[in-house]
Amino acid sequence: MGMEADATTTSQLPLTDTDINWDRLDKTKFHVIGAILFTAQSGLLHPTAVVKTRMQVAGSELSHVRGTSVLAHILRSDGVPGIFRGFGTSAIGSIPGRVVALTSLEVSKDIILKHTQGTRIPEASRVGLANALAGMISNLVSCVYFVPLDVICQRLMVQGLPGTTFCRGPFDVVRKVVEAEGFRGLYRGFGLTAITQSPASALWWGSYAAAQHLIWRSLGYKDDTGEKPSDVEMVTVQASAGMVAGACSSVITTPIDTVKTRLQVMDNYGSERPSVLKTAKILLKEDGWWGFYRGFGPRFLNMSLYGTTMIVTYELIKRLSVQSSLRSFT
């Protein structure tokens, strides 16, 4: 009876559906619905990732032209399949990694929120801090899985460009990378990704949570009083917070992403093993400091759209995955 009363109280709070915690979710439904909707979302944004990756690769004739021109060039030379290179591998390969990432995100966020409850930290800061730390933990855990997948997918995206090795498919990529560099070749850029993208993930999730919290308060909504926001209001507020978080993150992380992408896909480094420092020096010599922002336009668009569509999709998945025993009280 006590748990039932708690569920009733929680589900009736005005903002309860804007931040659904891990305990309220049907885990199987959460991961199944998530796999379907996130794959669809990735398919819509994959062309911008292909364009961005091609613009970042050294020696490419596409590295100094606009993103729209790169897109037109790919369509002329390879047709529609060209802008979806690597999508099959990415879509199928991402499913196990996404389970790990989302589980670690939600579990760690829930633990941090429970341990900071009742402290003197302002609510917006507490929510932002919990989401930031959870985002960092999730990124560190998922890097072990996603970096090799990233190496494979990006190599498929840049097939035929100067300095790259032709591969017939994902398994051929793995075979050639392992033959040339051993297993560690699949982890090119791992250190750079883990060290830099984890704080970036913390920035994204922290700014999203804080922005959403502040927007709700500015609209007059509170945790303990008032009416629940409508579905349209929830989508609008969450999409706005996601767009802000994605745009801010793209400005900060594009130079890192450019170095990482080149490090992962280029093979014309000579006899020496490629390194972050060597890659950065070559990039600086070729284009100066602006070279670190190669592909910024498509990346800014990708991350802004990704931030919006991802968080709207993610929050929808959570609302659809609320346990039926708790849903009945809403």
Short mmCIF file of C-alpha atoms in Angstrom, two decimals:
data_model
loop_
_atom_site.label_atom_id
_atom_site.label_comp_id
_atom_site.label_asym_id
_atom_site.label_seq_id
_atom_site.Cartn_x
_atom_site.Cartn_y
_atom_site.Cartn_z
CA MET A 1 0.00 0.00 0.00
CA GLY A 2 2.86 2.38 0.82
CA MET A 3 4.53 1.89 -2.58
CA GLU A 4 1.17 2.29 -4.31
CA ALA A 5 0.56 5.56 -2.48
CA ASP A 6 4.03 6.80 -3.43
CA ALA A 7 3.38 5.94 -7.07
CA THR A 8 0.07 7.78 -6.98
CA THR A 9 1.65 10.86 -5.42
CA THR A 10 4.58 10.88 -7.83
CA SER A 11 2.46 10.41 -10.95
CA GLN A 12 0.16 13.29 -9.96
CA LEU A 13 2.93 15.88 -9.63
CA PRO A 14 2.67 18.53 -12.40
CA LEU A 15 6.14 17.96 -13.88
CA THR A 16 6.41 14.21 -13.24
CA ASP A 17 6.27 13.34 -16.96
CA THR A 18 9.00 15.84 -17.87
CA ASP A 19 11.65 13.87 -15.97
CA ILE A 20 10.73 10.19 -15.64
CA ASN A 21 13.21 8.34 -13.42
CA TRP A 22 14.61 4.83 -13.90
CA ASP A 23 12.40 3.20 -11.26
CA ARG A 24 9.23 4.06 -13.19
CA LEU A 25 10.35 2.51 -16.48
CA ASP A 26 9.53 -0.90 -17.98
CA LYS A 27 13.12 -1.73 -18.94
CA THR A 28 12.31 -4.17 -21.79
CA LYS A 29 9.84 -1.78 -23.41
CA PHE A 30 12.30 1.08 -22.92
CA HIS A 31 15.09 -0.64 -24.86
CA VAL A 32 12.86 -2.14 -27.61
CA ILE A 33 11.04 1.12 -28.37
CA GLY A 34 14.36 2.96 -28.07
CA ALA A 35 16.04 0.72 -30.65
CA ILE A 36 13.24 1.32 -33.16
CA LEU A 37 12.87 5.09 -32.74
CA PHE A 38 16.58 5.88 -32.41
CA THR A 39 17.37 3.88 -35.57
CA ALA A 40 14.77 5.92 -37.47
CA GLN A 41 16.19 9.14 -36.06
CA SER A 42 19.75 8.14 -36.98
CA GLY A 43 18.62 7.42 -40.53
CA LEU A 44 17.25 10.93 -40.93
CA LEU A 45 20.50 12.55 -39.74
CA HIS A 46 23.03 10.13 -41.28
CA PRO A 47 23.52 12.19 -44.50
CA THR A 48 24.79 15.18 -42.48
CA ALA A 49 27.29 12.89 -40.76
CA VAL A 50 28.55 11.62 -44.14
CA VAL A 51 28.96 15.18 -45.45
CA LYS A 52 30.73 16.32 -42.28
CA THR A 53 33.12 13.35 -42.31
CA ARG A 54 34.08 13.84 -45.97
CA MET A 55 34.78 17.52 -45.39
CA GLN A 56 37.12 16.72 -42.49
CA VAL A 57 39.30 14.19 -44.31
CA ALA A 58 42.73 15.49 -45.36
CA GLY A 59 43.49 15.64 -49.07
CA SER A 60 39.84 15.53 -50.02
CA GLU A 61 38.77 17.89 -52.80
CA LEU A 62 35.62 18.43 -50.75
CA SER A 63 37.34 19.81 -47.65
CA HIS A 64 37.22 23.48 -48.71
CA VAL A 65 33.72 23.77 -50.15
CA ARG A 66 30.30 24.28 -48.61
CA GLY A 67 28.35 21.44 -47.08
CA THR A 68 25.55 21.82 -49.64
CA SER A 69 28.07 21.52 -52.46
CA VAL A 70 29.55 18.39 -50.87
CA LEU A 71 26.06 16.90 -50.61
CA ALA A 72 25.37 17.69 -54.28
CA HIS A 73 28.72 16.16 -55.29
CA ILE A 74 27.99 12.93 -53.41
CA LEU A 75 24.52 12.68 -54.97
CA ARG A 76 25.93 13.22 -58.46
CA SER A 77 28.72 10.69 -58.09
CA ASP A 78 27.10 8.01 -55.92
CA GLY A 79 23.38 8.77 -55.90
CA VAL A 80 21.21 8.48 -52.78
CA PRO A 81 23.11 5.38 -51.51
CA GLY A 82 26.21 7.58 -51.26
CA ILE A 83 24.74 9.72 -48.47
CA PHE A 84 23.82 6.58 -46.54
CA ARG A 85 27.22 4.90 -46.66
CA GLY A 86 27.90 3.12 -43.40
CA PHE A 87 24.32 3.48 -42.15
CA GLY A 88 23.55 -0.25 -42.03
CA THR A 89 26.64 -0.94 -39.96
CA SER A 90 25.93 2.04 -37.72
CA ALA A 91 22.25 1.21 -37.22
CA ILE A 92 22.71 -2.47 -36.40
CA GLY A 93 25.96 -2.02 -34.52
CA SER A 94 24.61 0.79 -32.33
CA ILE A 95 21.83 -1.27 -30.73
CA PRO A 96 23.93 -3.09 -28.08
CA GLY A 97 25.96 0.03 -27.37
CA ARG A 98 22.82 2.12 -26.95
CA VAL A 99 21.48 -0.32 -24.36
CA VAL A 100 24.68 0.10 -22.36
CA ALA A 101 24.73 3.89 -22.78
CA LEU A 102 21.09 4.52 -21.85
CA THR A 103 21.14 2.13 -18.91
CA SER A 104 24.29 3.67 -17.44
CA LEU A 105 22.88 7.17 -18.05
CA GLU A 106 19.57 6.57 -16.29
CA VAL A 107 20.92 4.46 -13.42
CA SER A 108 23.75 6.87 -12.57
CA LYS A 109 21.43 9.89 -12.84
CA ASP A 110 18.91 8.25 -10.51
CA ILE A 111 21.62 7.42 -7.95
CA ILE A 112 23.06 10.97 -8.00
CA LEU A 113 19.63 12.61 -7.66
CA LYS A 114 18.78 10.40 -4.68
CA HIS A 115 22.09 11.15 -2.94
CA THR A 116 21.78 14.92 -3.46
CA GLN A 117 18.15 15.13 -2.40
CA GLY A 118 17.65 17.37 0.63
CA THR A 119 20.92 19.25 0.13
CA ARG A 120 21.18 23.04 -0.10
CA ILE A 121 22.07 22.92 -3.81
CA PRO A 122 19.55 24.96 -5.88
CA GLU A 123 17.19 22.64 -7.74
CA ALA A 124 18.23 23.72 -11.25
CA SER A 125 21.89 23.21 -10.33
CA ARG A 126 21.18 19.85 -8.67
CA VAL A 127 19.29 18.55 -11.72
CA GLY A 128 21.95 19.91 -14.08
CA LEU A 129 24.77 18.40 -12.01
CA ALA A 130 23.11 14.97 -11.84
CA ASN A 131 22.53 14.92 -15.60
CA ALA A 132 26.06 16.19 -16.32
CA LEU A 133 27.75 13.51 -14.20
CA ALA A 134 25.44 10.83 -15.62
CA GLY A 135 26.25 11.96 -19.16
CA MET A 136 29.98 11.76 -18.45
CA ILE A 137 29.72 8.29 -16.90
CA SER A 138 27.55 7.03 -19.77
CA ASN A 139 30.02 8.34 -22.34
CA LEU A 140 33.03 6.76 -20.64
CA VAL A 141 31.28 3.39 -20.46
CA SER A 142 29.98 3.47 -24.03
CA CYS A 143 33.29 4.62 -25.59
CA VAL A 144 34.66 1.09 -25.20
CA TYR A 145 31.96 -0.12 -27.62
CA PHE A 146 31.37 2.89 -29.86
CA VAL A 147 34.94 3.89 -30.81
CA PRO A 148 35.59 0.74 -32.91
CA LEU A 149 32.12 1.11 -34.46
CA ASP A 150 32.93 4.75 -35.22
CA VAL A 151 36.21 3.76 -36.91
CA ILE A 152 34.39 1.20 -39.09
CA CYS A 153 31.49 3.48 -40.08
CA GLN A 154 33.67 6.49 -40.87
CA ARG A 155 35.97 4.43 -43.06
CA LEU A 156 32.93 3.27 -45.03
CA MET A 157 31.74 6.89 -45.36
CA VAL A 158 34.97 8.10 -46.99
CA GLN A 159 35.47 5.26 -49.49
CA GLY A 160 37.41 6.42 -52.56
CA LEU A 161 38.86 9.62 -51.12
CA PRO A 162 42.66 10.22 -51.22
CA GLY A 163 44.57 8.69 -48.34
CA THR A 164 41.91 6.10 -47.52
CA THR A 165 41.86 2.35 -48.01
CA PHE A 166 39.08 0.75 -50.06
CA CYS A 167 37.04 -1.83 -48.16
CA ARG A 168 34.18 -4.03 -49.34
CA GLY A 169 32.18 -3.82 -46.11
CA PRO A 170 32.40 -3.60 -42.32
CA PHE A 171 34.06 -6.98 -41.86
CA ASP A 172 36.63 -6.12 -44.52
CA VAL A 173 37.35 -2.87 -42.64
CA VAL A 174 37.97 -4.83 -39.44
CA ARG A 175 40.20 -7.33 -41.24
CA LYS A 176 42.35 -4.68 -42.94
CA VAL A 177 42.70 -2.50 -39.84
CA VAL A 178 43.69 -5.46 -37.66
CA GLU A 179 46.14 -6.72 -40.31
CA ALA A 180 47.78 -3.30 -40.59
CA GLU A 181 47.82 -2.19 -36.95
CA GLY A 182 46.55 -5.03 -34.80
CA PHE A 183 43.48 -4.85 -32.59
CA ARG A 184 44.48 -1.44 -31.25
CA GLY A 185 43.89 0.01 -34.73
CA LEU A 186 40.16 -0.26 -34.05
CA TYR A 187 40.69 2.05 -31.08
CA ARG A 188 42.32 4.90 -32.97
CA GLY A 189 41.24 8.09 -31.24
CA PHE A 190 39.96 6.27 -28.14
CA GLY A 191 41.94 8.37 -25.67
CA LEU A 192 40.98 11.61 -27.41
CA THR A 193 37.33 10.55 -27.52
CA ALA A 194 37.16 9.45 -23.89
CA ILE A 195 39.04 12.43 -22.48
CA THR A 196 37.26 15.10 -24.52
CA GLN A 197 33.83 13.73 -25.37
CA SER A 198 33.02 12.78 -21.79
CA PRO A 199 33.16 16.42 -20.61
CA ALA A 200 31.27 17.35 -23.80
CA SER A 201 28.59 14.81 -22.91
CA ALA A 202 28.47 16.24 -19.40
CA LEU A 203 28.05 19.72 -20.91
CA TRP A 204 25.24 18.54 -23.19
CA TRP A 205 23.18 16.69 -20.60
CA GLY A 206 23.85 19.25 -17.88
CA SER A 207 22.87 22.22 -20.03
CA TYR A 208 19.82 20.38 -21.35
CA ALA A 209 18.54 19.52 -17.87
CA ALA A 210 19.24 22.97 -16.46
CA ALA A 211 17.71 24.71 -19.50
CA GLN A 212 14.57 22.58 -19.33
CA HIS A 213 14.23 23.19 -15.59
CA LEU A 214 14.58 26.97 -16.02
CA ILE A 215 12.16 27.10 -18.98
CA TRP A 216 9.47 25.28 -17.00
CA ARG A 217 9.90 27.69 -14.09
CA SER A 218 9.77 30.69 -16.41
CA LEU A 219 6.46 29.38 -17.77
CA GLY A 220 5.07 29.21 -14.25
CA TYR A 221 5.20 25.44 -13.71
CA LYS A 222 6.34 24.00 -10.38
CA ASP A 223 6.99 20.50 -9.05
CA ASP A 224 4.34 20.54 -6.35
CA THR A 225 1.52 22.83 -7.52
CA GLY A 226 -0.48 23.70 -10.63
CA GLU A 227 -1.66 21.81 -13.71
CA LYS A 228 0.38 19.38 -15.77
CA PRO A 229 1.79 20.77 -19.04
CA SER A 230 0.21 19.54 -22.28
CA ASP A 231 1.99 17.14 -24.64
CA VAL A 232 2.62 20.03 -27.07
CA GLU A 233 4.20 22.11 -24.30
CA MET A 234 6.41 19.20 -23.21
CA VAL A 235 7.68 18.57 -26.75
CA THR A 236 8.27 22.29 -27.39
CA VAL A 237 10.19 22.90 -24.15
CA GLN A 238 12.27 19.73 -24.43
CA ALA A 239 13.05 20.38 -28.11
CA SER A 240 14.14 23.95 -27.34
CA ALA A 241 16.40 22.82 -24.49
CA GLY A 242 17.85 20.07 -26.72
CA MET A 243 18.57 22.50 -29.55
CA VAL A 244 20.40 24.89 -27.22
CA ALA A 245 22.45 22.05 -25.74
CA GLY A 246 23.35 20.65 -29.18
CA ALA A 247 24.33 24.02 -30.64
CA CYS A 248 26.57 24.90 -27.68
CA SER A 249 28.22 21.49 -27.73
CA SER A 250 29.00 21.64 -31.47
CA VAL A 251 30.91 24.93 -31.11
CA ILE A 252 33.11 23.49 -28.38
CA THR A 253 33.67 19.97 -29.75
CA THR A 254 34.13 20.50 -33.53
CA PRO A 255 37.96 20.97 -33.39
CA ILE A 256 38.29 17.77 -31.36
CA ASP A 257 35.96 15.91 -33.71
CA THR A 258 37.97 17.04 -36.75
CA VAL A 259 41.24 15.71 -35.31
CA LYS A 260 39.56 12.48 -34.17
CA THR A 261 37.93 11.86 -37.56
CA ARG A 262 41.17 12.32 -39.50
CA LEU A 263 43.04 10.15 -37.00
CA GLN A 264 40.52 7.35 -37.42
CA VAL A 265 40.24 7.22 -41.22
CA MET A 266 43.56 8.33 -42.75
CA ASP A 267 46.18 5.78 -43.78
CA ASN A 268 48.84 7.92 -45.51
CA TYR A 269 50.89 8.76 -42.40
CA GLY A 270 53.93 6.86 -43.57
CA SER A 271 55.65 4.25 -41.43
CA GLU A 272 54.94 5.95 -38.10
CA ARG A 273 51.81 5.24 -36.09
CA PRO A 274 49.43 8.23 -36.32
CA SER A 275 48.98 10.28 -33.16
CA VAL A 276 46.76 13.11 -31.97
CA LEU A 277 49.67 15.56 -31.90
CA LYS A 278 50.90 14.63 -35.39
CA THR A 279 47.38 14.86 -36.81
CA ALA A 280 46.81 18.28 -35.22
CA LYS A 281 50.15 19.59 -36.54
CA ILE A 282 49.34 18.47 -40.10
CA LEU A 283 45.91 20.08 -39.89
CA LEU A 284 47.38 23.34 -38.55
CA LYS A 285 50.00 23.38 -41.32
CA GLU A 286 47.42 22.80 -44.05
CA ASP A 287 44.71 25.28 -43.06
CA GLY A 288 45.75 27.15 -39.95
CA TRP A 289 43.45 27.38 -36.95
CA TRP A 290 40.35 27.49 -39.15
CA GLY A 291 41.21 23.98 -40.31
CA PHE A 292 40.02 22.64 -36.98
CA TYR A 293 36.53 23.83 -37.92
CA ARG A 294 36.34 21.88 -41.16
CA GLY A 295 32.82 20.56 -41.51
CA PHE A 296 31.52 22.93 -38.83
CA GLY A 297 28.36 23.82 -40.79
CA PRO A 298 27.15 20.23 -41.23
CA ARG A 299 28.26 19.35 -37.69
CA PHE A 300 26.43 22.36 -36.22
CA LEU A 301 23.32 21.38 -38.18
CA ASN A 302 23.75 17.72 -37.25
CA MET A 303 24.19 18.37 -33.53
CA SER A 304 21.42 20.98 -33.34
CA LEU A 305 18.98 18.70 -35.15
CA TYR A 306 20.32 15.71 -33.26
CA GLY A 307 19.92 17.51 -29.96
CA THR A 308 16.32 18.37 -30.79
CA THR A 309 15.20 15.10 -32.35
CA MET A 310 17.20 12.89 -29.97
CA ILE A 311 15.82 14.40 -26.79
CA VAL A 312 12.24 14.56 -28.09
CA THR A 313 12.55 10.92 -29.16
CA TYR A 314 14.23 9.96 -25.88
CA GLU A 315 11.61 11.65 -23.72
CA LEU A 316 8.84 10.07 -25.83
CA ILE A 317 10.41 6.63 -25.34
CA LYS A 318 10.45 7.19 -21.58
CA ARG A 319 6.79 8.28 -21.53
CA LEU A 320 5.79 5.23 -23.59
CA SER A 321 7.82 2.96 -21.31
CA VAL A 322 6.32 3.95 -17.96
CA GLN A 323 5.24 0.80 -16.13
CA SER A 324 1.52 0.11 -16.67
CA SER A 325 0.91 -0.14 -12.90
CA LEU A 326 2.13 3.46 -12.54
CA ARG A 327 0.55 4.75 -15.75
CA SER A 328 -2.93 3.92 -14.47
CA PHE A 329 -2.59 6.62 -11.83
CA THR A 330 -1.91 9.46 -14.30
#
